[in-house]
Amino acid sequence: MSHALTNRILAELNRVRLIDPHSHINPHAAAAKTLGDILGYHYYTELAHSAGLARDRIEEPGLDPKEKVSRLIPRLCEIENTVQYGWLIDLCRAFFYFEAGTITEANWEGLYDRALETLSQPDWEQQVLERSGLDAVFLTNDFDDPLTGFDTDRYIPCLRTDDLVFHLTKLETRQRLAATTRIDFDNPLEFEQALGALFQRFTRGGARACAISLPPDFEPVPVAAPAAGRLFATLRSGSELTLEERRQFSQFVFWKLAEACAEYRLPFDLMIGVNRRVYEAGVYQGQDLFDGRCSLIQYRRLFNAFPRVMFPISVLASGMNQELVSYSWIFPNVATNGHWWYSNTPAYIELDCRSRLQAVPQSKQIGYYSDMYKLEFALPKFTMYRQVLARVLADDFVVARNWTEEQAVELGRRVLRDNVERIFPKISSNAS
Amino acid sequence: MSHALTNRILAELNRVRLIDPHSHINPHAAAAKTLGDILGYHYYTELAHSAGLARDRIEEPGLDPKEKVSRLIPRLCEIENTVQYGWLIDLCRAFFYFEAGTITEANWEGLYDRALETLSQPDWEQQVLERSGLDAVFLTNDFDDPLTGFDTDRYIPCLRTDDLVFHLTKLETRQRLAATTRIDFDNPLEFEQALGALFQRFTRGGARACAISLPPDFEPVPVAAPAAGRLFATLRSGSELTLEERRQFSQFVFWKLAEACAEYRLPFDLMIGVNRRVYEAGVYQGQDLFDGRCSLIQYRRLFNAFPRVMFPISVLASGMNQELVSYSWIFPNVATNGHWWYSNTPAYIELDCRSRLQAVPQSKQIGYYSDMYKLEFALPKFTMYRQVLARVLADDFVVARNWTEEQAVELGRRVLRDNVERIFPKISSNAS
Amino acid sequence: MSHALTNRILAELNRVRLIDPHSHINPHAAAAKTLGDILGYHYYTELAHSAGLARDRIEEPGLDPKEKVSRLIPRLCEIENTVQYGWLIDLCRAFFYFEAGTITEANWEGLYDRALETLSQPDWEQQVLERSGLDAVFLTNDFDDPLTGFDTDRYIPCLRTDDLVFHLTKLETRQRLAATTRIDFDNPLEFEQALGALFQRFTRGGARACAISLPPDFEPVPVAAPAAGRLFATLRSGSELTLEERRQFSQFVFWKLAEACAEYRLPFDLMIGVNRRVYEAGVYQGQDLFDGRCSLIQYRRLFNAFPRVMFPISVLASGMNQELVSYSWIFPNVATNGHWWYSNTPAYIELDCRSRLQAVPQSKQIGYYSDMYKLEFALPKFTMYRQVLARVLADDFVVARNWTEEQAVELGRRVLRDNVERIFPKISSNAS
């Protein structure tokens, strides 16, 4: 009975059209071209590497996509248990007429060719959006991305600011910012002017969020202008900053970004907890890990200082989810956002989803984002989430609290779709 | 079948009469007077504020209770998903003849008036105790509460010591302690005498626990008398203590409290992990949060030094629950106590309850306390707990371990009721 | 249906013959002699002590086993709820013709005598291995254990190195190492030679793992030879090392062990997170606890430095399990290993098992080890694990992902058995 109930709720959730609030889609090449693009997703390369495939077999320069797939296939049997492999099978069945339960050395070539045929259709991008129920997809744009040549109602710009906060100490990054804003900056005031120009271009270009990923030990605090001025002076002189100065410089830039978010009314999407390049011999994008010892208490000054900026927050460690629930329950400007990366597996989604639905105002929860690099992954990833969500709605709301199925589905619709529009509203172009 | 089994166990648990081992009840105004007292519970004001209601709309001085309710109602729809909202509906159905599933702008006034009628009955306090199955309720008494004018068998005094440990540096607190004990104290020895007088008054007044809430970074250690003497001298001189001196002074007072607990045979109820005033613009009692990075290893010296003091422990972060299970399994003087605040939602209760029942001696587990400010909340809060407990007993004991239903119910009874009496026994008045 | 499915999978898992990859079995006295050996397992003594039995009642010198049991029995009723008590009942039913659900003051003597009869059979050791499905059991050998006089195919040596890493500062430990290797060492180079001799003896003696348990604050880093040389010189002079020097000395020895593991192709089994002697008045082996604030990030240099050494990892805190999942998913040389000690209860095993099966390559997961001191405990402990595993396979694979039962059982077989052979292969005796 509960199983049938879950399936009825799931069927309704499957009808909800989606806006995916975080992805790494390239709007100029949004869909995959070959199965190589699919199996090139870092989940498959890193898991295959973890299971024993040498990195240089995967990342050999100039490797033909079909050859790359042929090298990955023999290792896939070691990862058939993973949910990421499950996405792959779901995707192949949904889009490539695949009927087997596993991809093997015997059946992969036929799959490769059928995939190529499908992916080569001129309207494939439109088809995959439609069949995945996607109305729009948020992008991850470098600060000097041009934001032109694509439909920004479908592919919504999002200003990604990791480079500014963590790499503005590099001359090259400063030159890129000066070039894109046409503002030479050499002190805090000029830097603020450059940021202003940047935010103006992004908000006029349709951006609906500013975003950043942050290491576990990051703690946002304001940095006074004179101290920041000395840091700019050191950089100007060509000297290296000390570790402590680098930390302070990152804090300065981050705080200025938050001020710009306030001024330009952009939500500031924080993805908290990643340590970059922990496994330096790992495959591309398969080098980052985390330190679970991180707390949202580090963000208290930020949340207090910017009551008008909405902070949708993703945490990398499921162990931080209870803090996220509690901070979202108390702070009006903190919202829960999706299930990120190492927490994006059903075991963790289930606990995190349940605890959020039980204690955070329903208007402040963004259920899920795909984090995908190619459009084909929205379908299996959102499907995984919807299955968990349907089960939680059935058990915790219909059964435990006697909600009607309609109420449960409505709650699901809010976290799946409505809150994306509410929390990341369209900015009128003359804001500020 | 498992569902029916759970319900049979639940029906038995519902018959167990309760002693609520921790509340904030005012024994002179134990029940609510209006729906304003119900909706004024910080869970509703803080969640409504989190969902967008301005604090000054909620906390306007002199606000009429009905007007206050009328302002909260429109925001309640944003928190219908929360379990705290579930308590509200359960409570209104149980006590106020409410039949709808949600409180709306259309139906709230009728509810307000029916509630007023119910709450105005002269024997309402007795009724709500009876209908909630409550035999007695522990209080939270300031150290200078008079403890008179109420039945201390029904409302059991509990000495709350946060002010002593964290605010004795304030002249006003020292004066209050001197006044209530009639002992002027200006050095460690005199302070111990004051504490002795205080504990004597409380134990003679029927107190059955000493209690305190502690921040995540607190670490109890003994402080030698000369060092403590210097701190008293500094205070006497009117100087401010440094941060480090304040920390040491708190440690001194805390350790002396533990010694008094040993002498007067009071359990020392530790509520570990709260950071106060994290969100300073929040509503009353809606400003506190936590830092999950806290460990019971900080308490090793305490647990070792006081083998005869029982320490019932609440942890704010569910992430600390496994430590609590393990420390209770190893230390004879450590017991598990309820599901506190941000961990008091079914998703966390379930995991925490299961892990405790599987590994801590059954005699050392206090299942639940209400933490309520008004009597009406015992019913829905204990109901939530009993539902989780019944499910865990059904799944983990009857199904997984072939226990009889009677055995399972008996285990439930122990953690719900018997252990409260065992762990917080009546103190004979001439103890010490 | 799901229940029947789980039982069908469980029945198949019960047929899998086991190699237990971690135990404390004494190969010269592998089985229990009396019920006193069973109830002497630290779980029962520490839980009985936690429930109020004085340590000196349990550890009285020269205590007769039957008398010891008679003292423990009255306290067992307080721990009937624990899963550890569940093991005891399962064990008594499986081996000692016990039919009651609890051991009481009325029935224990009969049980004691029947147990004695069973355990006194000359072929009991063979019987218990057979009835438990055990093909082989890994040992925990001190570095100067002789490794002779037993069948090393059945009882597989494992070099335990806690003493070397944490107690080589003691003269006695250094003398023991010098004696067993016949190499006097007084500097880093000579110490490496001694380690070489030690690893040679162990690998020739059939050892298939090097193992160690580590405190939460341990961080492996290489220590340069000159710094290590100074530490040896200080030790030679008879001076005490400072705390910081002791830490560095432990790091030096640990790193050298990892180098030896690389050279001799031994997996290095890390058991991370235990604080020793937290409760010093506790019973034997019932004094250790943990600090949940520990991260695998502390091991980044180790994992990067030794790509050819496999590190099967156990974490004491379930809160570290997500890090373990993530590090095993990224690092080819990190594998998940069992459910250790305070995480070895169904509530934690379930979450930890689910998250591992969903995201770590199936070839890199060792499902379970017994950690037992007497052979009789393999049956109930593996049974507990198999029950959880069967449920997870049923729910997360057959139901949620449409796997066939055969596929699910095959996955179970890999983590239960095959991976032990894969991750701890037999070393050819002329390795290095």
PDB file of N, CA, C and O in Angstrom, chain C residues 34-75:
ATOM      1  N   THR C  34      34.740 -21.976  28.672  1.00  0.00           N
ATOM      2  CA  THR C  34      33.552 -21.975  29.537  1.00  0.00           C
ATOM      3  C   THR C  34      32.685 -20.783  29.150  1.00  0.00           C
ATOM      4  O   THR C  34      33.119 -19.904  28.399  1.00  0.00           O
ATOM      5  N   LEU C  35      31.495 -20.728  29.727  1.00  0.00           N
ATOM      6  CA  LEU C  35      30.643 -19.564  29.519  1.00  0.00           C
ATOM      7  C   LEU C  35      31.324 -18.311  30.071  1.00  0.00           C
ATOM      8  O   LEU C  35      31.024 -17.190  29.653  1.00  0.00           O
ATOM      9  N   GLY C  36      32.265 -18.499  30.986  1.00  0.00           N
ATOM     10  CA  GLY C  36      33.031 -17.365  31.500  1.00  0.00           C
ATOM     11  C   GLY C  36      33.823 -16.670  30.412  1.00  0.00           C
ATOM     12  O   GLY C  36      33.961 -15.443  30.419  1.00  0.00           O
ATOM     13  N   ASP C  37      34.350 -17.439  29.464  1.00  0.00           N
ATOM     14  CA  ASP C  37      35.060 -16.814  28.336  1.00  0.00           C
ATOM     15  C   ASP C  37      34.088 -16.029  27.464  1.00  0.00           C
ATOM     16  O   ASP C  37      34.461 -15.014  26.874  1.00  0.00           O
ATOM     17  N   ILE C  38      32.879 -16.526  27.354  1.00  0.00           N
ATOM     18  CA  ILE C  38      31.872 -15.838  26.531  1.00  0.00           C
ATOM     19  C   ILE C  38      31.458 -14.536  27.220  1.00  0.00           C
ATOM     20  O   ILE C  38      31.507 -13.461  26.626  1.00  0.00           O
ATOM     21  N   LEU C  39      31.057 -14.643  28.487  1.00  0.00           N
ATOM     22  CA  LEU C  39      30.594 -13.459  29.207  1.00  0.00           C
ATOM     23  C   LEU C  39      31.751 -12.549  29.621  1.00  0.00           C
ATOM     24  O   LEU C  39      31.528 -11.416  30.039  1.00  0.00           O
ATOM     25  N   GLY C  40      32.975 -13.042  29.489  1.00  0.00           N
ATOM     26  CA  GLY C  40      34.122 -12.197  29.766  1.00  0.00           C
ATOM     27  C   GLY C  40      34.453 -11.254  28.626  1.00  0.00           C
ATOM     28  O   GLY C  40      35.326 -10.391  28.761  1.00  0.00           O
ATOM     29  N   TYR C  41      33.788 -11.432  27.493  1.00  0.00           N
ATOM     30  CA  TYR C  41      33.984 -10.523  26.357  1.00  0.00           C
ATOM     31  C   TYR C  41      33.717  -9.112  26.863  1.00  0.00           C
ATOM     32  O   TYR C  41      32.755  -8.868  27.582  1.00  0.00           O
ATOM     33  N   HIS C  42      34.561  -8.162  26.481  1.00  0.00           N
ATOM     34  CA  HIS C  42      34.485  -6.840  27.108  1.00  0.00           C
ATOM     35  C   HIS C  42      33.134  -6.177  26.933  1.00  0.00           C
ATOM     36  O   HIS C  42      32.740  -5.355  27.753  1.00  0.00           O
ATOM     37  N   TYR C  43      32.384  -6.533  25.901  1.00  0.00           N
ATOM     38  CA  TYR C  43      31.063  -5.921  25.755  1.00  0.00           C
ATOM     39  C   TYR C  43      30.180  -6.197  26.976  1.00  0.00           C
ATOM     40  O   TYR C  43      29.453  -5.330  27.439  1.00  0.00           O
ATOM     41  N   TYR C  44      30.257  -7.420  27.506  1.00  0.00           N
ATOM     42  CA  TYR C  44      29.388  -7.763  28.635  1.00  0.00           C
ATOM     43  C   TYR C  44      29.918  -7.184  29.934  1.00  0.00           C
ATOM     44  O   TYR C  44      29.160  -6.688  30.759  1.00  0.00           O
ATOM     45  N   THR C  45      31.233  -7.236  30.118  1.00  0.00           N
ATOM     46  CA  THR C  45      31.765  -6.684  31.366  1.00  0.00           C
ATOM     47  C   THR C  45      31.582  -5.173  31.404  1.00  0.00           C
ATOM     48  O   THR C  45      31.212  -4.609  32.436  1.00  0.00           O
ATOM     49  N   GLU C  46      31.786  -4.494  30.279  1.00  0.00           N
ATOM     50  CA  GLU C  46      31.687  -3.029  30.326  1.00  0.00           C
ATOM     51  C   GLU C  46      30.240  -2.580  30.410  1.00  0.00           C
ATOM     52  O   GLU C  46      29.924  -1.608  31.110  1.00  0.00           O
ATOM     53  N   LEU C  47      29.339  -3.291  29.739  1.00  0.00           N
ATOM     54  CA  LEU C  47      27.930  -2.910  29.843  1.00  0.00           C
ATOM     55  C   LEU C  47      27.375  -3.211  31.230  1.00  0.00           C
ATOM     56  O   LEU C  47      26.599  -2.437  31.783  1.00  0.00           O
ATOM     57  N   ALA C  48      27.792  -4.339  31.808  1.00  0.00           N
ATOM     58  CA  ALA C  48      27.350  -4.644  33.174  1.00  0.00           C
ATOM     59  C   ALA C  48      27.910  -3.604  34.147  1.00  0.00           C
ATOM     60  O   ALA C  48      27.223  -3.140  35.059  1.00  0.00           O
ATOM     61  N   HIS C  49      29.148  -3.214  33.929  1.00  0.00           N
ATOM     62  CA  HIS C  49      29.742  -2.170  34.771  1.00  0.00           C
ATOM     63  C   HIS C  49      29.006  -0.841  34.566  1.00  0.00           C
ATOM     64  O   HIS C  49      28.674  -0.139  35.531  1.00  0.00           O
ATOM     65  N   SER C  50      28.725  -0.512  33.326  1.00  0.00           N
ATOM     66  CA  SER C  50      27.976   0.720  33.040  1.00  0.00           C
ATOM     67  C   SER C  50      26.616   0.694  33.729  1.00  0.00           C
ATOM     68  O   SER C  50      26.112   1.728  34.186  1.00  0.00           O
ATOM     69  N   ALA C  51      26.034  -0.507  33.830  1.00  0.00           N
ATOM     70  CA  ALA C  51      24.728  -0.642  34.479  1.00  0.00           C
ATOM     71  C   ALA C  51      24.846  -0.729  35.997  1.00  0.00           C
ATOM     72  O   ALA C  51      23.836  -0.902  36.678  1.00  0.00           O
ATOM     73  N   GLY C  52      26.075  -0.646  36.530  1.00  0.00           N
ATOM     74  CA  GLY C  52      26.196  -0.525  37.978  1.00  0.00           C
ATOM     75  C   GLY C  52      27.038  -1.567  38.688  1.00  0.00           C
ATOM     76  O   GLY C  52      27.251  -1.466  39.895  1.00  0.00           O
ATOM     77  N   LEU C  53      27.543  -2.571  37.998  1.00  0.00           N
ATOM     78  CA  LEU C  53      28.352  -3.588  38.661  1.00  0.00           C
ATOM     79  C   LEU C  53      29.784  -3.070  38.852  1.00  0.00           C
ATOM     80  O   LEU C  53      30.420  -2.613  37.901  1.00  0.00           O
ATOM     81  N   ALA C  54      30.260  -3.141  40.087  1.00  0.00           N
ATOM     82  CA  ALA C  54      31.584  -2.597  40.393  1.00  0.00           C
ATOM     83  C   ALA C  54      32.676  -3.368  39.657  1.00  0.00           C
ATOM     84  O   ALA C  54      32.599  -4.588  39.520  1.00  0.00           O
ATOM     85  N   ARG C  55      33.701  -2.623  39.246  1.00  0.00           N
ATOM     86  CA  ARG C  55      34.777  -3.280  38.513  1.00  0.00           C
ATOM     87  C   ARG C  55      35.448  -4.361  39.339  1.00  0.00           C
ATOM     88  O   ARG C  55      35.760  -5.424  38.812  1.00  0.00           O
ATOM     89  N   ASP C  56      35.637  -4.118  40.625  1.00  0.00           N
ATOM     90  CA  ASP C  56      36.381  -5.118  41.397  1.00  0.00           C
ATOM     91  C   ASP C  56      35.571  -6.399  41.608  1.00  0.00           C
ATOM     92  O   ASP C  56      36.135  -7.432  41.953  1.00  0.00           O
ATOM     93  N   ARG C  57      34.271  -6.347  41.406  1.00  0.00           N
ATOM     94  CA  ARG C  57      33.481  -7.584  41.416  1.00  0.00           C
ATOM     95  C   ARG C  57      33.768  -8.403  40.149  1.00  0.00           C
ATOM     96  O   ARG C  57      33.678  -9.627  40.166  1.00  0.00           O
ATOM     97  N   ILE C  58      34.062  -7.720  39.071  1.00  0.00           N
ATOM     98  CA  ILE C  58      34.273  -8.392  37.789  1.00  0.00           C
ATOM     99  C   ILE C  58      35.720  -8.851  37.642  1.00  0.00           C
ATOM    100  O   ILE C  58      35.992  -9.900  37.086  1.00  0.00           O
ATOM    101  N   GLU C  59      36.635  -8.040  38.151  1.00  0.00           N
ATOM    102  CA  GLU C  59      38.047  -8.284  37.882  1.00  0.00           C
ATOM    103  C   GLU C  59      38.812  -8.744  39.114  1.00  0.00           C
ATOM    104  O   GLU C  59      40.029  -8.574  39.191  1.00  0.00           O
ATOM    105  N   GLU C  60      38.121  -9.292  40.072  1.00  0.00           N
ATOM    106  CA  GLU C  60      38.794  -9.793  41.262  1.00  0.00           C
ATOM    107  C   GLU C  60      39.846 -10.824  40.849  1.00  0.00           C
ATOM    108  O   GLU C  60      39.539 -11.762  40.098  1.00  0.00           O
ATOM    109  N   PRO C  61      41.053 -10.653  41.324  1.00  0.00           N
ATOM    110  CA  PRO C  61      42.113 -11.596  40.918  1.00  0.00           C
ATOM    111  C   PRO C  61      41.763 -13.030  41.302  1.00  0.00           C
ATOM    112  O   PRO C  61      41.236 -13.283  42.395  1.00  0.00           O
ATOM    113  N   GLY C  62      42.036 -13.953  40.391  1.00  0.00           N
ATOM    114  CA  GLY C  62      41.834 -15.364  40.672  1.00  0.00           C
ATOM    115  C   GLY C  62      40.377 -15.811  40.678  1.00  0.00           C
ATOM    116  O   GLY C  62      40.055 -16.910  41.150  1.00  0.00           O
ATOM    117  N   LEU C  63      39.530 -14.984  40.136  1.00  0.00           N
ATOM    118  CA  LEU C  63      38.100 -15.290  40.155  1.00  0.00           C
ATOM    119  C   LEU C  63      37.798 -16.520  39.297  1.00  0.00           C
ATOM    120  O   LEU C  63      38.215 -16.607  38.146  1.00  0.00           O
ATOM    121  N   ASP C  64      37.051 -17.433  39.864  1.00  0.00           N
ATOM    122  CA  ASP C  64      36.618 -18.631  39.137  1.00  0.00           C
ATOM    123  C   ASP C  64      35.617 -18.231  38.050  1.00  0.00           C
ATOM    124  O   ASP C  64      34.745 -17.387  38.278  1.00  0.00           O
ATOM    125  N   PRO C  65      35.730 -18.842  36.865  1.00  0.00           N
ATOM    126  CA  PRO C  65      34.834 -18.428  35.772  1.00  0.00           C
ATOM    127  C   PRO C  65      33.348 -18.556  36.116  1.00  0.00           C
ATOM    128  O   PRO C  65      32.557 -17.682  35.745  1.00  0.00           O
ATOM    129  N   LYS C  66      32.981 -19.601  36.812  1.00  0.00           N
ATOM    130  CA  LYS C  66      31.566 -19.773  37.122  1.00  0.00           C
ATOM    131  C   LYS C  66      31.096 -18.703  38.109  1.00  0.00           C
ATOM    132  O   LYS C  66      30.011 -18.141  37.966  1.00  0.00           O
ATOM    133  N   GLU C  67      31.969 -18.386  39.072  1.00  0.00           N
ATOM    134  CA  GLU C  67      31.652 -17.330  40.018  1.00  0.00           C
ATOM    135  C   GLU C  67      31.523 -15.980  39.290  1.00  0.00           C
ATOM    136  O   GLU C  67      30.623 -15.191  39.571  1.00  0.00           O
ATOM    137  N   LYS C  68      32.395 -15.760  38.353  1.00  0.00           N
ATOM    138  CA  LYS C  68      32.352 -14.512  37.583  1.00  0.00           C
ATOM    139  C   LYS C  68      31.014 -14.398  36.844  1.00  0.00           C
ATOM    140  O   LYS C  68      30.351 -13.351  36.867  1.00  0.00           O
ATOM    141  N   VAL C  69      30.626 -15.495  36.199  1.00  0.00           N
ATOM    142  CA  VAL C  69      29.344 -15.495  35.490  1.00  0.00           C
ATOM    143  C   VAL C  69      28.201 -15.220  36.463  1.00  0.00           C
ATOM    144  O   VAL C  69      27.304 -14.423  36.184  1.00  0.00           O
ATOM    145  N   SER C  70      28.263 -15.857  37.636  1.00  0.00           N
ATOM    146  CA  SER C  70      27.177 -15.688  38.614  1.00  0.00           C
ATOM    147  C   SER C  70      27.050 -14.233  39.061  1.00  0.00           C
ATOM    148  O   SER C  70      25.978 -13.780  39.435  1.00  0.00           O
ATOM    149  N   ARG C  71      28.151 -13.484  39.017  1.00  0.00           N
ATOM    150  CA  ARG C  71      28.087 -12.074  39.391  1.00  0.00           C
ATOM    151  C   ARG C  71      27.537 -11.198  38.259  1.00  0.00           C
ATOM    152  O   ARG C  71      26.917 -10.166  38.499  1.00  0.00           O
ATOM    153  N   LEU C  72      27.832 -11.610  37.045  1.00  0.00           N
ATOM    154  CA  LEU C  72      27.370 -10.812  35.899  1.00  0.00           C
ATOM    155  C   LEU C  72      25.871 -11.002  35.641  1.00  0.00           C
ATOM    156  O   LEU C  72      25.170 -10.060  35.255  1.00  0.00           O
ATOM    157  N   ILE C  73      25.390 -12.219  35.830  1.00  0.00           N
ATOM    158  CA  ILE C  73      24.011 -12.560  35.460  1.00  0.00           C
ATOM    159  C   ILE C  73      22.968 -11.569  36.012  1.00  0.00           C
ATOM    160  O   ILE C  73      22.122 -11.094  35.243  1.00  0.00           O
ATOM    161  N   PRO C  74      23.018 -11.215  37.311  1.00  0.00           N
ATOM    162  CA  PRO C  74      21.956 -10.341  37.827  1.00  0.00           C
ATOM    163  C   PRO C  74      21.907  -8.974  37.130  1.00  0.00           C
ATOM    164  O   PRO C  74      20.882  -8.315  37.150  1.00  0.00           O
ATOM    165  N   ARG C  75      23.037  -8.555  36.548  1.00  0.00           N
ATOM    166  CA  ARG C  75      23.058  -7.255  35.872  1.00  0.00           C
ATOM    167  C   ARG C  75      22.634  -7.343  34.413  1.00  0.00           C
ATOM    168  O   ARG C  75      22.382  -6.332  33.772  1.00  0.00           O
TER     169      ARG C  75
END
